[in-house]
Tab-separated table of C-alpha atoms in Angstrom:
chain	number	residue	atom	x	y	z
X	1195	UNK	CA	36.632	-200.726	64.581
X	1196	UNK	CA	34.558	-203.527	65.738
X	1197	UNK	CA	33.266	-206.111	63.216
X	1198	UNK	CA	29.773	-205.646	61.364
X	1199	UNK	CA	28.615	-209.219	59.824
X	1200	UNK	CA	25.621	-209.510	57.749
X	1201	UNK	CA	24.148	-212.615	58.696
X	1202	UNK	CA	21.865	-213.787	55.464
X	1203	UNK	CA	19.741	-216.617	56.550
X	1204	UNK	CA	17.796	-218.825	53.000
X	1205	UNK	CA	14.600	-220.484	53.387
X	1206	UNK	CA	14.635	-222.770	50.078
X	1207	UNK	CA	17.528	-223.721	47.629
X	1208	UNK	CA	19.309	-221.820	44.501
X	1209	UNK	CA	20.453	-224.817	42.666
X	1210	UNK	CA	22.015	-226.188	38.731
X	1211	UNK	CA	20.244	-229.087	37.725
X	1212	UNK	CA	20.175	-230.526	34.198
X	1213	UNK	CA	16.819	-231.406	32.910
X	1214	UNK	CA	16.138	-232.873	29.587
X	1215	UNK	CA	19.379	-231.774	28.213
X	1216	UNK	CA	18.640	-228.265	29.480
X	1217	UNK	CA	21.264	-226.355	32.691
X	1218	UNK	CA	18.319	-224.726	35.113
X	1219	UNK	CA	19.885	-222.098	37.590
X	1220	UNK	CA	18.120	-221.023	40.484
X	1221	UNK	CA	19.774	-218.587	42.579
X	1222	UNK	CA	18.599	-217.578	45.958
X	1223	UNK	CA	17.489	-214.450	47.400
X	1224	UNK	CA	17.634	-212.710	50.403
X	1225	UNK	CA	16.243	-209.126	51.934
X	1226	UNK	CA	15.983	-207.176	55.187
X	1227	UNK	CA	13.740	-204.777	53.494
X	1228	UNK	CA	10.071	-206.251	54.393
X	1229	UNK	CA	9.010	-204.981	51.104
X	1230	UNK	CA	11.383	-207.815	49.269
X	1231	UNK	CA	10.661	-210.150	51.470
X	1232	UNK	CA	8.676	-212.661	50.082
X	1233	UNK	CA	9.143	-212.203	46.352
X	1234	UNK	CA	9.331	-215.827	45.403
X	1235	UNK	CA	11.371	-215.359	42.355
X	1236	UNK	CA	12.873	-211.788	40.393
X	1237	UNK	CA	14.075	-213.594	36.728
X	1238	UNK	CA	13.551	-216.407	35.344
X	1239	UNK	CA	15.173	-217.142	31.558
X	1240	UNK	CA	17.139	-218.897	29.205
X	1241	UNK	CA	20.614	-217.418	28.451
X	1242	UNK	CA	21.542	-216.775	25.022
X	1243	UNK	CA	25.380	-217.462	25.627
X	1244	UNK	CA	25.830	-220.125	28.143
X	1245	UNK	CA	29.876	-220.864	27.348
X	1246	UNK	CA	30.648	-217.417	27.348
X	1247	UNK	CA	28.466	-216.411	30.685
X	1248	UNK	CA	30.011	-219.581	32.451
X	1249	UNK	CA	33.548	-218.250	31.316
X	1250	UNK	CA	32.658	-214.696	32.833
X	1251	UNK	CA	31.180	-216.045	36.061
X	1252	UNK	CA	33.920	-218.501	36.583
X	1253	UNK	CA	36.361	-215.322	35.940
X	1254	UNK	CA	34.187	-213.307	38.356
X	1255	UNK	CA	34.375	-216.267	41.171
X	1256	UNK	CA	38.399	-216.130	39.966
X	1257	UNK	CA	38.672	-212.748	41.769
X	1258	UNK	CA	36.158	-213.441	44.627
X	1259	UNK	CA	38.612	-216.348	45.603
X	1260	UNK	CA	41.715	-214.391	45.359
X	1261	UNK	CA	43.507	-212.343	47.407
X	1262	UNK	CA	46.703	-210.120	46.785
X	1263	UNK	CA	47.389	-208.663	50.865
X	1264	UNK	CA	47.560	-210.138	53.609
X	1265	UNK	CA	43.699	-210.863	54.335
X	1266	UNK	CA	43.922	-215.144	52.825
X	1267	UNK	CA	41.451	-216.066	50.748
X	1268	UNK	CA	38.061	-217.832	51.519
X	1269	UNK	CA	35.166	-215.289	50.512
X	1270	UNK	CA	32.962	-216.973	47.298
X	1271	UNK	CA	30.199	-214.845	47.560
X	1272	UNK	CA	29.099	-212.848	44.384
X	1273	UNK	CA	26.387	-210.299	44.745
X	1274	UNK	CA	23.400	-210.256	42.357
X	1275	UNK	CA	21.236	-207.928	41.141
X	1276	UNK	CA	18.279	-208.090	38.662
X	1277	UNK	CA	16.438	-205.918	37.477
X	1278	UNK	CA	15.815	-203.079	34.607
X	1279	UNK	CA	16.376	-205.978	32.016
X	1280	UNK	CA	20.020	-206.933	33.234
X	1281	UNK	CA	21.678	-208.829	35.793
X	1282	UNK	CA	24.751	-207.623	36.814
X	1283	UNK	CA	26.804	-210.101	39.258
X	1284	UNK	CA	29.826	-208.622	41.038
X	1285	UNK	CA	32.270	-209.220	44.002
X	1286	UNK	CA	35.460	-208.440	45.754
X	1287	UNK	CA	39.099	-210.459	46.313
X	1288	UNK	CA	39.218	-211.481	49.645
X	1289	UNK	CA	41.954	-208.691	50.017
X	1290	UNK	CA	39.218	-205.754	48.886
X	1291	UNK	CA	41.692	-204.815	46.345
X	1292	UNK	CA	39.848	-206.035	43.110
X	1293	UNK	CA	36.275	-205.339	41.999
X	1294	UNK	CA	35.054	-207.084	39.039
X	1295	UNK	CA	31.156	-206.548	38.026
X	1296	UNK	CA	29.482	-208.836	35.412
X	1297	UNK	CA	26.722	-207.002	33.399
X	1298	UNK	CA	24.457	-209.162	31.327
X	1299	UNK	CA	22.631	-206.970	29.066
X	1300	UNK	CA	19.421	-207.779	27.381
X	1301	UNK	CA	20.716	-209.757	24.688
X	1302	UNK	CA	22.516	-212.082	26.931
X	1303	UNK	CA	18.975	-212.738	28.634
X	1304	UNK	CA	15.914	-214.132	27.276
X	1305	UNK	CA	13.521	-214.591	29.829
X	1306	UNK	CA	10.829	-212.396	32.578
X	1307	UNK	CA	11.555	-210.056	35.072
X	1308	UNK	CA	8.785	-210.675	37.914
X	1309	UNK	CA	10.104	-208.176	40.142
X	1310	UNK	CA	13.881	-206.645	40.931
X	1311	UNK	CA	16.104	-207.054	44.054
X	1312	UNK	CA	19.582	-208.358	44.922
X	1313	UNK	CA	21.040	-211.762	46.145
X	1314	UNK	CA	23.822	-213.165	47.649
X	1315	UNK	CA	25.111	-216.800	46.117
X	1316	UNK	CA	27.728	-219.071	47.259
X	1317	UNK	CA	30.470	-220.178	44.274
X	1318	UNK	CA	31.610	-223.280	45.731
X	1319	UNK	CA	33.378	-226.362	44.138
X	1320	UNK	CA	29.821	-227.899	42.650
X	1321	UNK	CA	28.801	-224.906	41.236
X	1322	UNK	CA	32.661	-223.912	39.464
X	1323	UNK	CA	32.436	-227.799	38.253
X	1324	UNK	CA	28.940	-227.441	36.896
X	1325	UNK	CA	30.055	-224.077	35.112
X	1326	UNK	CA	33.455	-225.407	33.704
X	1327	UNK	CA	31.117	-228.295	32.164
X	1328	UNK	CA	28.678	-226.158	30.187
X	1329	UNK	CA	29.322	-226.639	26.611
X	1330	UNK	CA	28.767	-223.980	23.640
X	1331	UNK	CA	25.917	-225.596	22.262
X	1332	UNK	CA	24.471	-225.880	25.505
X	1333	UNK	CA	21.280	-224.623	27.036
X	1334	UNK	CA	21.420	-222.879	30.392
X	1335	UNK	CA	17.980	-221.202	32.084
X	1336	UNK	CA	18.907	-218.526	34.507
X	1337	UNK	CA	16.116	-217.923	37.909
X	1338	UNK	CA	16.874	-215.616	40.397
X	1339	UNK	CA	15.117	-216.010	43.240
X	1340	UNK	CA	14.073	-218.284	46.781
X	1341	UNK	CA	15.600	-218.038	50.205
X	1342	UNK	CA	18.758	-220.899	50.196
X	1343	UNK	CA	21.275	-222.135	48.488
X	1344	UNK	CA	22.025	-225.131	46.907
X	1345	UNK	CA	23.812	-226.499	43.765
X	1346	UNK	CA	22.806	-230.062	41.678
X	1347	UNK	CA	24.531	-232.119	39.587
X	1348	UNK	CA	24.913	-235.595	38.080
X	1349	UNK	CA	28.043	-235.714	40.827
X	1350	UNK	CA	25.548	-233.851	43.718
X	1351	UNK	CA	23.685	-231.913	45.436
X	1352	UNK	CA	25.542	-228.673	47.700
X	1353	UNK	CA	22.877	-226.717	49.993
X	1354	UNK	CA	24.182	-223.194	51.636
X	1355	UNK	CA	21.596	-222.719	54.206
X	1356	UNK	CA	23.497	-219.393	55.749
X	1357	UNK	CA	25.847	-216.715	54.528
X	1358	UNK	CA	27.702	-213.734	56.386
X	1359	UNK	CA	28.022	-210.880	54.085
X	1360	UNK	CA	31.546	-209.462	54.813
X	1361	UNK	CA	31.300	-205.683	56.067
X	1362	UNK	CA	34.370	-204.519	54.365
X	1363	UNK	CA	32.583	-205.596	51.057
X	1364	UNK	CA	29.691	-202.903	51.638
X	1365	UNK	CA	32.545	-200.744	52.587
X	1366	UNK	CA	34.654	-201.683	49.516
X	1367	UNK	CA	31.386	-201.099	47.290
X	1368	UNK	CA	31.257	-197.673	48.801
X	1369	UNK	CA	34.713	-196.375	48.299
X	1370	UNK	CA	34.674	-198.198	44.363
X	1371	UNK	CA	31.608	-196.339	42.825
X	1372	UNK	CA	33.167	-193.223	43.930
X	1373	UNK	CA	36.881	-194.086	42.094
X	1374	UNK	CA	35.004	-195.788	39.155
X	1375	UNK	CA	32.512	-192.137	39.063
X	1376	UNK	CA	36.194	-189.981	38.526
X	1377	UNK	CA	37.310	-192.224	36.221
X	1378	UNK	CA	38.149	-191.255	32.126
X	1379	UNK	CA	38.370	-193.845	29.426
X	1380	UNK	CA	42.125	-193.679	28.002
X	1381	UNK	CA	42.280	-196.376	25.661
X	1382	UNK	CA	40.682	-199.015	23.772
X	1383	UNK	CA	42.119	-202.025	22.743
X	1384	UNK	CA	40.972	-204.702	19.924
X	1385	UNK	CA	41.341	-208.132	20.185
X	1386	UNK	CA	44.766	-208.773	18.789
X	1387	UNK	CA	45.810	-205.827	20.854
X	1388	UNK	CA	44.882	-207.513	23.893
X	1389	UNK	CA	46.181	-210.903	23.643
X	1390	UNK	CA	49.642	-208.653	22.796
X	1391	UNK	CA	49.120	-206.915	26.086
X	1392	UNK	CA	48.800	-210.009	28.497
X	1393	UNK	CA	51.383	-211.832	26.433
X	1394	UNK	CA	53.359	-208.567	27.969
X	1395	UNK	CA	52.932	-208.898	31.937
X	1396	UNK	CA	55.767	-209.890	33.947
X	1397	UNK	CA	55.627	-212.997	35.017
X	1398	UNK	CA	55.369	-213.968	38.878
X	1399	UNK	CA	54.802	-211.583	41.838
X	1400	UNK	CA	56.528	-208.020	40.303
X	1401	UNK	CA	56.927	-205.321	42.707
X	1402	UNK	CA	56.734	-201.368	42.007
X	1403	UNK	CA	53.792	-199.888	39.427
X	1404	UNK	CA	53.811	-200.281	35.672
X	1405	UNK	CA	52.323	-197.912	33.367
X	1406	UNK	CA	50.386	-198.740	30.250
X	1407	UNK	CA	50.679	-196.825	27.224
X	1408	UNK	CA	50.503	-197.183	23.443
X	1409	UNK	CA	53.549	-197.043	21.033
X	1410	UNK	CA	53.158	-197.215	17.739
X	1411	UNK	CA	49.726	-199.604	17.107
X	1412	UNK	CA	50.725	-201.710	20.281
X	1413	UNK	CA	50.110	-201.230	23.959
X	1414	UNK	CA	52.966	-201.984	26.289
X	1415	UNK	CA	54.193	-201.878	29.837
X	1416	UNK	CA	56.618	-200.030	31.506
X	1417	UNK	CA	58.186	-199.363	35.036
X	1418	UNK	CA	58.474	-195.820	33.635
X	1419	UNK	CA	55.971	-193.528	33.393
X	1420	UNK	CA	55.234	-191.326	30.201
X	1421	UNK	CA	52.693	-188.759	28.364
X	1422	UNK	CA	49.385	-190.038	29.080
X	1423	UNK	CA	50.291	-193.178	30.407
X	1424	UNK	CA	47.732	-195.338	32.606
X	1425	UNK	CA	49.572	-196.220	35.858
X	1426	UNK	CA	48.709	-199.615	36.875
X	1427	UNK	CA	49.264	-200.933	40.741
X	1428	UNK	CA	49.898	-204.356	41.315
X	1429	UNK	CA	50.114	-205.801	37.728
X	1430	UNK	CA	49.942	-209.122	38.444
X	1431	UNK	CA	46.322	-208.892	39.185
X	1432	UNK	CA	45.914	-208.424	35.671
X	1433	UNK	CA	46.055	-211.982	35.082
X	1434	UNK	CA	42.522	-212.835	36.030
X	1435	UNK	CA	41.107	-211.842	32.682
X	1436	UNK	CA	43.032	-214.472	31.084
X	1437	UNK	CA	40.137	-217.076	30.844
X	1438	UNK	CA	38.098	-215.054	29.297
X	1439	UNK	CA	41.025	-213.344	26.523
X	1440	UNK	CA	39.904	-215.438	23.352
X	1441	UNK	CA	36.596	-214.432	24.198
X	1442	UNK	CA	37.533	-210.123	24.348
X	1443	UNK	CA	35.726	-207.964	21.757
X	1444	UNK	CA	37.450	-204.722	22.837
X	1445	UNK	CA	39.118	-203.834	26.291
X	1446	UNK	CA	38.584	-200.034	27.180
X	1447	UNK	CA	40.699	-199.266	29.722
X	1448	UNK	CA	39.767	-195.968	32.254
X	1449	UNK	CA	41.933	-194.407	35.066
X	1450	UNK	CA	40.483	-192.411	37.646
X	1451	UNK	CA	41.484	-188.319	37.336
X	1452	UNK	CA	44.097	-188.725	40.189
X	1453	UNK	CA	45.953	-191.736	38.809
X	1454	UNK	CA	45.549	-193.981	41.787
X	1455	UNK	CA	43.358	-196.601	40.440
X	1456	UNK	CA	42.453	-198.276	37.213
X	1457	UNK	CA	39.842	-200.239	35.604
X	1458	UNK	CA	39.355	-202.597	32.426
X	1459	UNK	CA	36.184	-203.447	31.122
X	1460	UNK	CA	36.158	-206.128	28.435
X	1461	UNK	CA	33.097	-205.667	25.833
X	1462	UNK	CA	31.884	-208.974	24.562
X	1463	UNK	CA	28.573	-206.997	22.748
X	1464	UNK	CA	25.779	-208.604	24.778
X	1465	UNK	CA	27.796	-208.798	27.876
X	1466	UNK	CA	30.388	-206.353	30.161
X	1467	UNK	CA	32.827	-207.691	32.412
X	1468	UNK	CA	34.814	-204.849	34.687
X	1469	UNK	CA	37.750	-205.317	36.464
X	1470	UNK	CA	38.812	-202.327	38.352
X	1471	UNK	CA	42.302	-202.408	40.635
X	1472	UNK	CA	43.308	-200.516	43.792
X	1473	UNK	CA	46.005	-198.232	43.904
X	1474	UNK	CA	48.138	-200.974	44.987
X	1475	UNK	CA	48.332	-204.466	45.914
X	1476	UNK	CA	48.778	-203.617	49.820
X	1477	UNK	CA	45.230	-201.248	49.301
X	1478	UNK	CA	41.893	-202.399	49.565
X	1479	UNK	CA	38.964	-200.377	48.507
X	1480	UNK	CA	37.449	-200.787	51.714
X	1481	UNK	CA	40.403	-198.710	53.919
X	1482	UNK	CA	39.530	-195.929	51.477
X	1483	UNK	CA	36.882	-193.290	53.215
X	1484	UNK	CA	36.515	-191.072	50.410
X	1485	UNK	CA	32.704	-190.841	50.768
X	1486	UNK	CA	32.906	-188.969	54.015
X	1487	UNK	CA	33.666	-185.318	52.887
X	1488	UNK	CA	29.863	-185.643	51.357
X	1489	UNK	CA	28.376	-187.395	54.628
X	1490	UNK	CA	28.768	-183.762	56.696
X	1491	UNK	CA	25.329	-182.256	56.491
X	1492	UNK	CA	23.066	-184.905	58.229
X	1493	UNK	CA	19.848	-185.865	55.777
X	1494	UNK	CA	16.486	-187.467	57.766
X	1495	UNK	CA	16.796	-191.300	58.184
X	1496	UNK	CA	13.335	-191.197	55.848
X	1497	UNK	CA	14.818	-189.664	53.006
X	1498	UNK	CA	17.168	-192.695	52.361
X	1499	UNK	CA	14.682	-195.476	53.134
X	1500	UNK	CA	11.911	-193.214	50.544
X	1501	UNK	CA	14.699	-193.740	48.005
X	1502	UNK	CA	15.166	-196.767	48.967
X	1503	UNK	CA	11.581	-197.610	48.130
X	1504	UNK	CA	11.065	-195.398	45.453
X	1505	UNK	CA	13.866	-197.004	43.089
X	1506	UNK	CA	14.645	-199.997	41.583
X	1507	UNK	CA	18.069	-202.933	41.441
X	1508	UNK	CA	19.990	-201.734	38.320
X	1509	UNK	CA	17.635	-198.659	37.984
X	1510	UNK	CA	19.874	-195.557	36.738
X	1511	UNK	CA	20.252	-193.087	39.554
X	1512	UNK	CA	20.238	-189.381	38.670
X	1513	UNK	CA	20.257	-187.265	41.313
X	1514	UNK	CA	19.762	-183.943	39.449
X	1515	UNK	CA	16.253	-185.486	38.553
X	1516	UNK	CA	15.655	-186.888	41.197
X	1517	UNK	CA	16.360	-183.376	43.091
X	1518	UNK	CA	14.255	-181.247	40.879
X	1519	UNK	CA	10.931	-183.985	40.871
X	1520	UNK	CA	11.279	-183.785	45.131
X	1521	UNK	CA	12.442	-180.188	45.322
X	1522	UNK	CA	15.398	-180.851	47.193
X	1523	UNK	CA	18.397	-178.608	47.306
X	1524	UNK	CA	21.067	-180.192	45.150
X	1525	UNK	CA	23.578	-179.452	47.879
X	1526	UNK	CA	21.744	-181.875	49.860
X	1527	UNK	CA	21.037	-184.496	47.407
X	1528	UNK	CA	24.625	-185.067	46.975
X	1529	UNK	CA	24.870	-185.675	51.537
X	1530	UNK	CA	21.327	-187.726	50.189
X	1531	UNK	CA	24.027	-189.648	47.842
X	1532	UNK	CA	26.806	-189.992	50.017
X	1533	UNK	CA	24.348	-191.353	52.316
X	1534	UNK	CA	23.255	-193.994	50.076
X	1535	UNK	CA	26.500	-194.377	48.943
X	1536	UNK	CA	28.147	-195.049	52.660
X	1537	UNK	CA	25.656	-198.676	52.860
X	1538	UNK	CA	26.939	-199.839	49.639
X	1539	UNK	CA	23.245	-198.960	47.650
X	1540	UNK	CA	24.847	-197.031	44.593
X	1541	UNK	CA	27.060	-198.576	42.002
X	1542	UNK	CA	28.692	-197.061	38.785
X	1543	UNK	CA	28.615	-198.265	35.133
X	1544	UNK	CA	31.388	-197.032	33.260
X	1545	UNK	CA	29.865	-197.339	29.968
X	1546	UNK	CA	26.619	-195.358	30.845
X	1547	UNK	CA	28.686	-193.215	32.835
X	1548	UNK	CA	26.116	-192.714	35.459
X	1549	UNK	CA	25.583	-194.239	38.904
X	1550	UNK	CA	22.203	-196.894	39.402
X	1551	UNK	CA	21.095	-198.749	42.457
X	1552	UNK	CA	21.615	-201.256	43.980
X	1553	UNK	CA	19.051	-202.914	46.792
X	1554	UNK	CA	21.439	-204.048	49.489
X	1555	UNK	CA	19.573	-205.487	53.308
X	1556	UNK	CA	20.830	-202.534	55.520
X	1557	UNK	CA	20.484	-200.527	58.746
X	1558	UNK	CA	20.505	-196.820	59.123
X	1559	UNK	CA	22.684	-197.459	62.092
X	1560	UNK	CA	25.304	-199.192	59.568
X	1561	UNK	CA	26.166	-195.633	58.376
X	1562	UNK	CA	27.724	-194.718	61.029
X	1563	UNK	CA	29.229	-198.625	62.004
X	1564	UNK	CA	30.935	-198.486	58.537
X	1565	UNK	CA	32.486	-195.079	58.732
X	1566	UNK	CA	34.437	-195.087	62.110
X	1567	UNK	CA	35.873	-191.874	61.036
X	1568	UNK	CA	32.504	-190.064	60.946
X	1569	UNK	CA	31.458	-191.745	63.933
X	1570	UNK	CA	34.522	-190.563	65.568
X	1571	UNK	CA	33.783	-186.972	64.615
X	1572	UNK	CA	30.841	-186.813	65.588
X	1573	UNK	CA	31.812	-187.746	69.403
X	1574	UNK	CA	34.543	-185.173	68.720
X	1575	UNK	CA	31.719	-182.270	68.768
X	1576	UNK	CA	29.424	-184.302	71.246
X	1577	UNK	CA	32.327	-184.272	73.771
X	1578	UNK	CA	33.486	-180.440	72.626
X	1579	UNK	CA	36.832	-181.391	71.830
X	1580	UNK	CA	36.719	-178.821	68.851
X	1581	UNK	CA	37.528	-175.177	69.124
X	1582	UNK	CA	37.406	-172.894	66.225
X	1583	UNK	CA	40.165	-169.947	66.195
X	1584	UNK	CA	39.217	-168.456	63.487
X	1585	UNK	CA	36.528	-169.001	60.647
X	1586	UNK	CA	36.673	-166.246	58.122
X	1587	UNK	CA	37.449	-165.191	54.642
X	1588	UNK	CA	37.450	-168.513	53.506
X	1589	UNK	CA	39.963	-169.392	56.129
X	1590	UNK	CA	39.310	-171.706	59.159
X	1591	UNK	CA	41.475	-172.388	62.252
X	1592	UNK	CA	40.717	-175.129	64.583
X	1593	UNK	CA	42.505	-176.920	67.322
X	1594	UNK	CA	40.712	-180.620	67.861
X	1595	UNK	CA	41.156	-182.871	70.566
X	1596	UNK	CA	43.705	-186.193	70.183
X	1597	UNK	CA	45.000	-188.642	72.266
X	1598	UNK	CA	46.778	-186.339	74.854
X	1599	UNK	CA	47.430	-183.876	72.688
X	1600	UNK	CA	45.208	-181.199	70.409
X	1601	UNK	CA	45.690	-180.994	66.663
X	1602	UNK	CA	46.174	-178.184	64.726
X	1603	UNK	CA	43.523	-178.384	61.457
X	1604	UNK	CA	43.609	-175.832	58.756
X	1605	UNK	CA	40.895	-175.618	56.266
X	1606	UNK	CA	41.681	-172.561	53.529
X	1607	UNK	CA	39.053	-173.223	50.254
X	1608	UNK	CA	39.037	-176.223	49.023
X	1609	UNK	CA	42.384	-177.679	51.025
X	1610	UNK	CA	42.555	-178.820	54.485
X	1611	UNK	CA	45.298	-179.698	56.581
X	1612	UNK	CA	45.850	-181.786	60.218
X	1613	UNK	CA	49.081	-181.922	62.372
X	1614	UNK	CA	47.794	-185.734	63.145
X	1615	UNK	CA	49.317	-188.793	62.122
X	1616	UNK	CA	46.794	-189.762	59.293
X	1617	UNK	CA	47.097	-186.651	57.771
X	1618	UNK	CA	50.927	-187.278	57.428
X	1619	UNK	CA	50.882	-190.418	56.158
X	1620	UNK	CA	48.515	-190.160	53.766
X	1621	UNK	CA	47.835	-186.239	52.351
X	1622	UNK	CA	44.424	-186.570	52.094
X	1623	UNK	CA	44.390	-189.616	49.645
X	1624	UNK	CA	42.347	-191.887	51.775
X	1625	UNK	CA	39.628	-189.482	52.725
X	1626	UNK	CA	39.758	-186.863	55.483
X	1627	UNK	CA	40.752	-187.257	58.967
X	1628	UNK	CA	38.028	-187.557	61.952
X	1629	UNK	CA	39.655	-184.063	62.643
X	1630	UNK	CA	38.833	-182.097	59.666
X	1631	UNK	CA	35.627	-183.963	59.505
X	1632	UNK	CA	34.565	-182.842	62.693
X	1633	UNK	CA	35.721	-179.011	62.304
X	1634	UNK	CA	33.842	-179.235	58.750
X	1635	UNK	CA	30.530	-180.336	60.367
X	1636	UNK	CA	31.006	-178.000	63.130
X	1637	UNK	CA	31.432	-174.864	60.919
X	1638	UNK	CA	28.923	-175.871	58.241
């Protein structure tokens, strides 16, 4: 697949000064949408808890600057989006394998929304040291809004006139809302139960899954699985909550229907922080592609950039309204969402259990650029290398073109099968095969 960089280009400076005893933080903003262009400015407030936000934000840059696989680490760019009286900041490890979202609600705000829209900001040293300085009694003024970035301090002044927005981070925000969407809360944890849990985790690098369950009135870990155990992958990465443990109201912890990944959102009443984990260590969101079963019916270019207009950064997106007010089929408003979806412009909030949006700069032509797979499918029918068997009763028989041989692909109900590699190695757990994909669009 060849590489898709964002390059974000900032006009003025976000930037942390102190000012009569008083934090002021600026943050830049960026768009490709002409419509966001030149909004000077979407918040500007005071926040009401500027320890425990700096503790969450330094946890959030924590993960950013992380990495558990073999992609190093080097990515410090949280996205931010504000909007609908919140400002939710979120990112991925460098490996794609960890998501962690910040939501501050609209008690942890005190301030005006001038308009709504989505950033990109830089976490470097200047801005970590400015954070780990705030003080409880502190005041801190949140702004969201201009076209660079910079940080000040009594040490300095750090200006990030340019950013590249990594495309596997669009692709991991596609593949995440769709595990965090299937996912069921399991259980919640208080305080004393949580500091008991971390106090738990094997120490070092630990190989192999653990599973979380409750015994008695504690919650433990365990190589073995059990009744209603939450399987965990890659424990260790656990561990980047622990700045912010003291701090923990509750912990609710959710695993999507399948078992293969987990999340744990810590409550802190006026603020959210989520943390959700990849199957494993070795498996980034990104790699996932299981947004392409609902990409098969094509929906007009205009439809997503109408939606794109029509809604707002952190706006609640409900599709079965949203259907019925446009009279669209609801078949097609869920291709409609998987479109959306596939450029990274839907996100999901556990707690309200319901996808909202998210205004990201994209392309149409990025739909297909992220999802090789589709793309690949689609030259499959261009190029006739599918022919259908059979395709009744429910049952469909294919044979699809590979590399010097053809593939046998099975599609009975709701379960598909392909004699290629991917299929073997992976059952269907990482999305469907250019294959299937293409004999599903060609007898839809």
């Amino acid at each position: 697949m060849a590489t898709v960089d964002l390059e974000l280009a900032y006009a003025k400076n976000s930037t942390l000064v102190q000012k009569s005893g008083i934090q002021q933080l600026v943050l830049s903003h960026q768009a490709e949408l002409p419509e966001i262009t030149n909004v000077p400015c979407f918040f500007w407030g005071s926040i009401t808890d500027p320890l425990l936000t700096s503790k969450c934000l330094l946890t959030l840059s924590k993960v950013v600057r992380s990495s558990f696989g073999p992609m190093p680490p080097g990515l410090r760019d949280p996205i931010v989006s504000a909007g609908t009286d919140q400002i939710r900041f979120e990112g991925f490890s460098s490996c794609n394998g960890v998501y962690a979202r910040l939501d501050l609600l609209e008690d942890a705000i005190d301030g005006e929304f001038l308009a709504s829209g989505t950033t990109n900001v830089d976490f470097n040293e200047p801005m970590l040291n400015a954070l780990n300085a705030v003080k409880k009694t502190e005041k801190m003024v949140l702004g969201v809004g201009s076209k660079e970035v910079s940080v000040s301090t009594d040490k300095g002044k750090v200006t990030e006139k340019k950013v590249t927005l990594p495309p596997r981070w669009i692709k991991g925000l596609t593949s995440v809302q769709l595990y965090l969407a299937g996912m069921e809360e399991k259980f919640r944890l208080n305080k004393i139960q949580v500091i008991q849990l971390f106090q738990s985790i094997p120490k070092g690098n630990t190989k192999g899954e653990f599973y979380l369950t409750k015994r008695a009135n504690r919650f433990v870990l365990s190589p073995i699985a059990s009744k209603d155990s939450v399987r965990v992958g890659g424990i260790q990465r656990l561990r980047l909550l622990e700045g912010i443990l003291p701090y923990i109201d509750s912990l609710i912890v959710y695993q999507e229907s399948g078992g293969e990944s987990s999340s744990f959102v810590a409550d802190f009443g006026k603020m959210r922080l989520t943390l959700s984990l990849s199957p494993d260590s070795y498996r980034g969101f990104s790699g996932e592609g299981n947004v392409l079963e609902n990409m098969i019916q094509a929906v007009p270019d205009e439809w997503v950039m109408g939606v794109n207009s029509l809604l707002k950064s952190n706006e609640l997106f409900d599709p079965t309204l949203l259907s019925i007010e446009n009279d669209v089929d609801f078949d097609l408003m869920d291709t409609l969402t998987a479109s959306l979806s596939s450029i990274g412009l839907l996100g999901y909030d556990l707690h309200q259990n319901q996808h909202y949006y998210r205004r990201l700069p994209f392309k149409m032509e990025r739909i297909l650029a992220l999802n090789p797979r589709l793309k690949n499918a689609k030259k499959l029918l261009s190029t006739e290398g599918v022919e259908l068997i059979k395709n009744a009763d429910g049952y469909i028989e294919a044979r699809v073109e590979g590399s010097g041989v053809k593939h046998t692909v099975i599609i009975q109900g709701e379960q598909s099968r392909c004699t290629c590699d991917w299929f073997t190695n992976h059952q269907g757990k990482r999305g469907l095969c250019k294959h299937i994909l293409a004999v599903k669009m060609l007898s839809n």
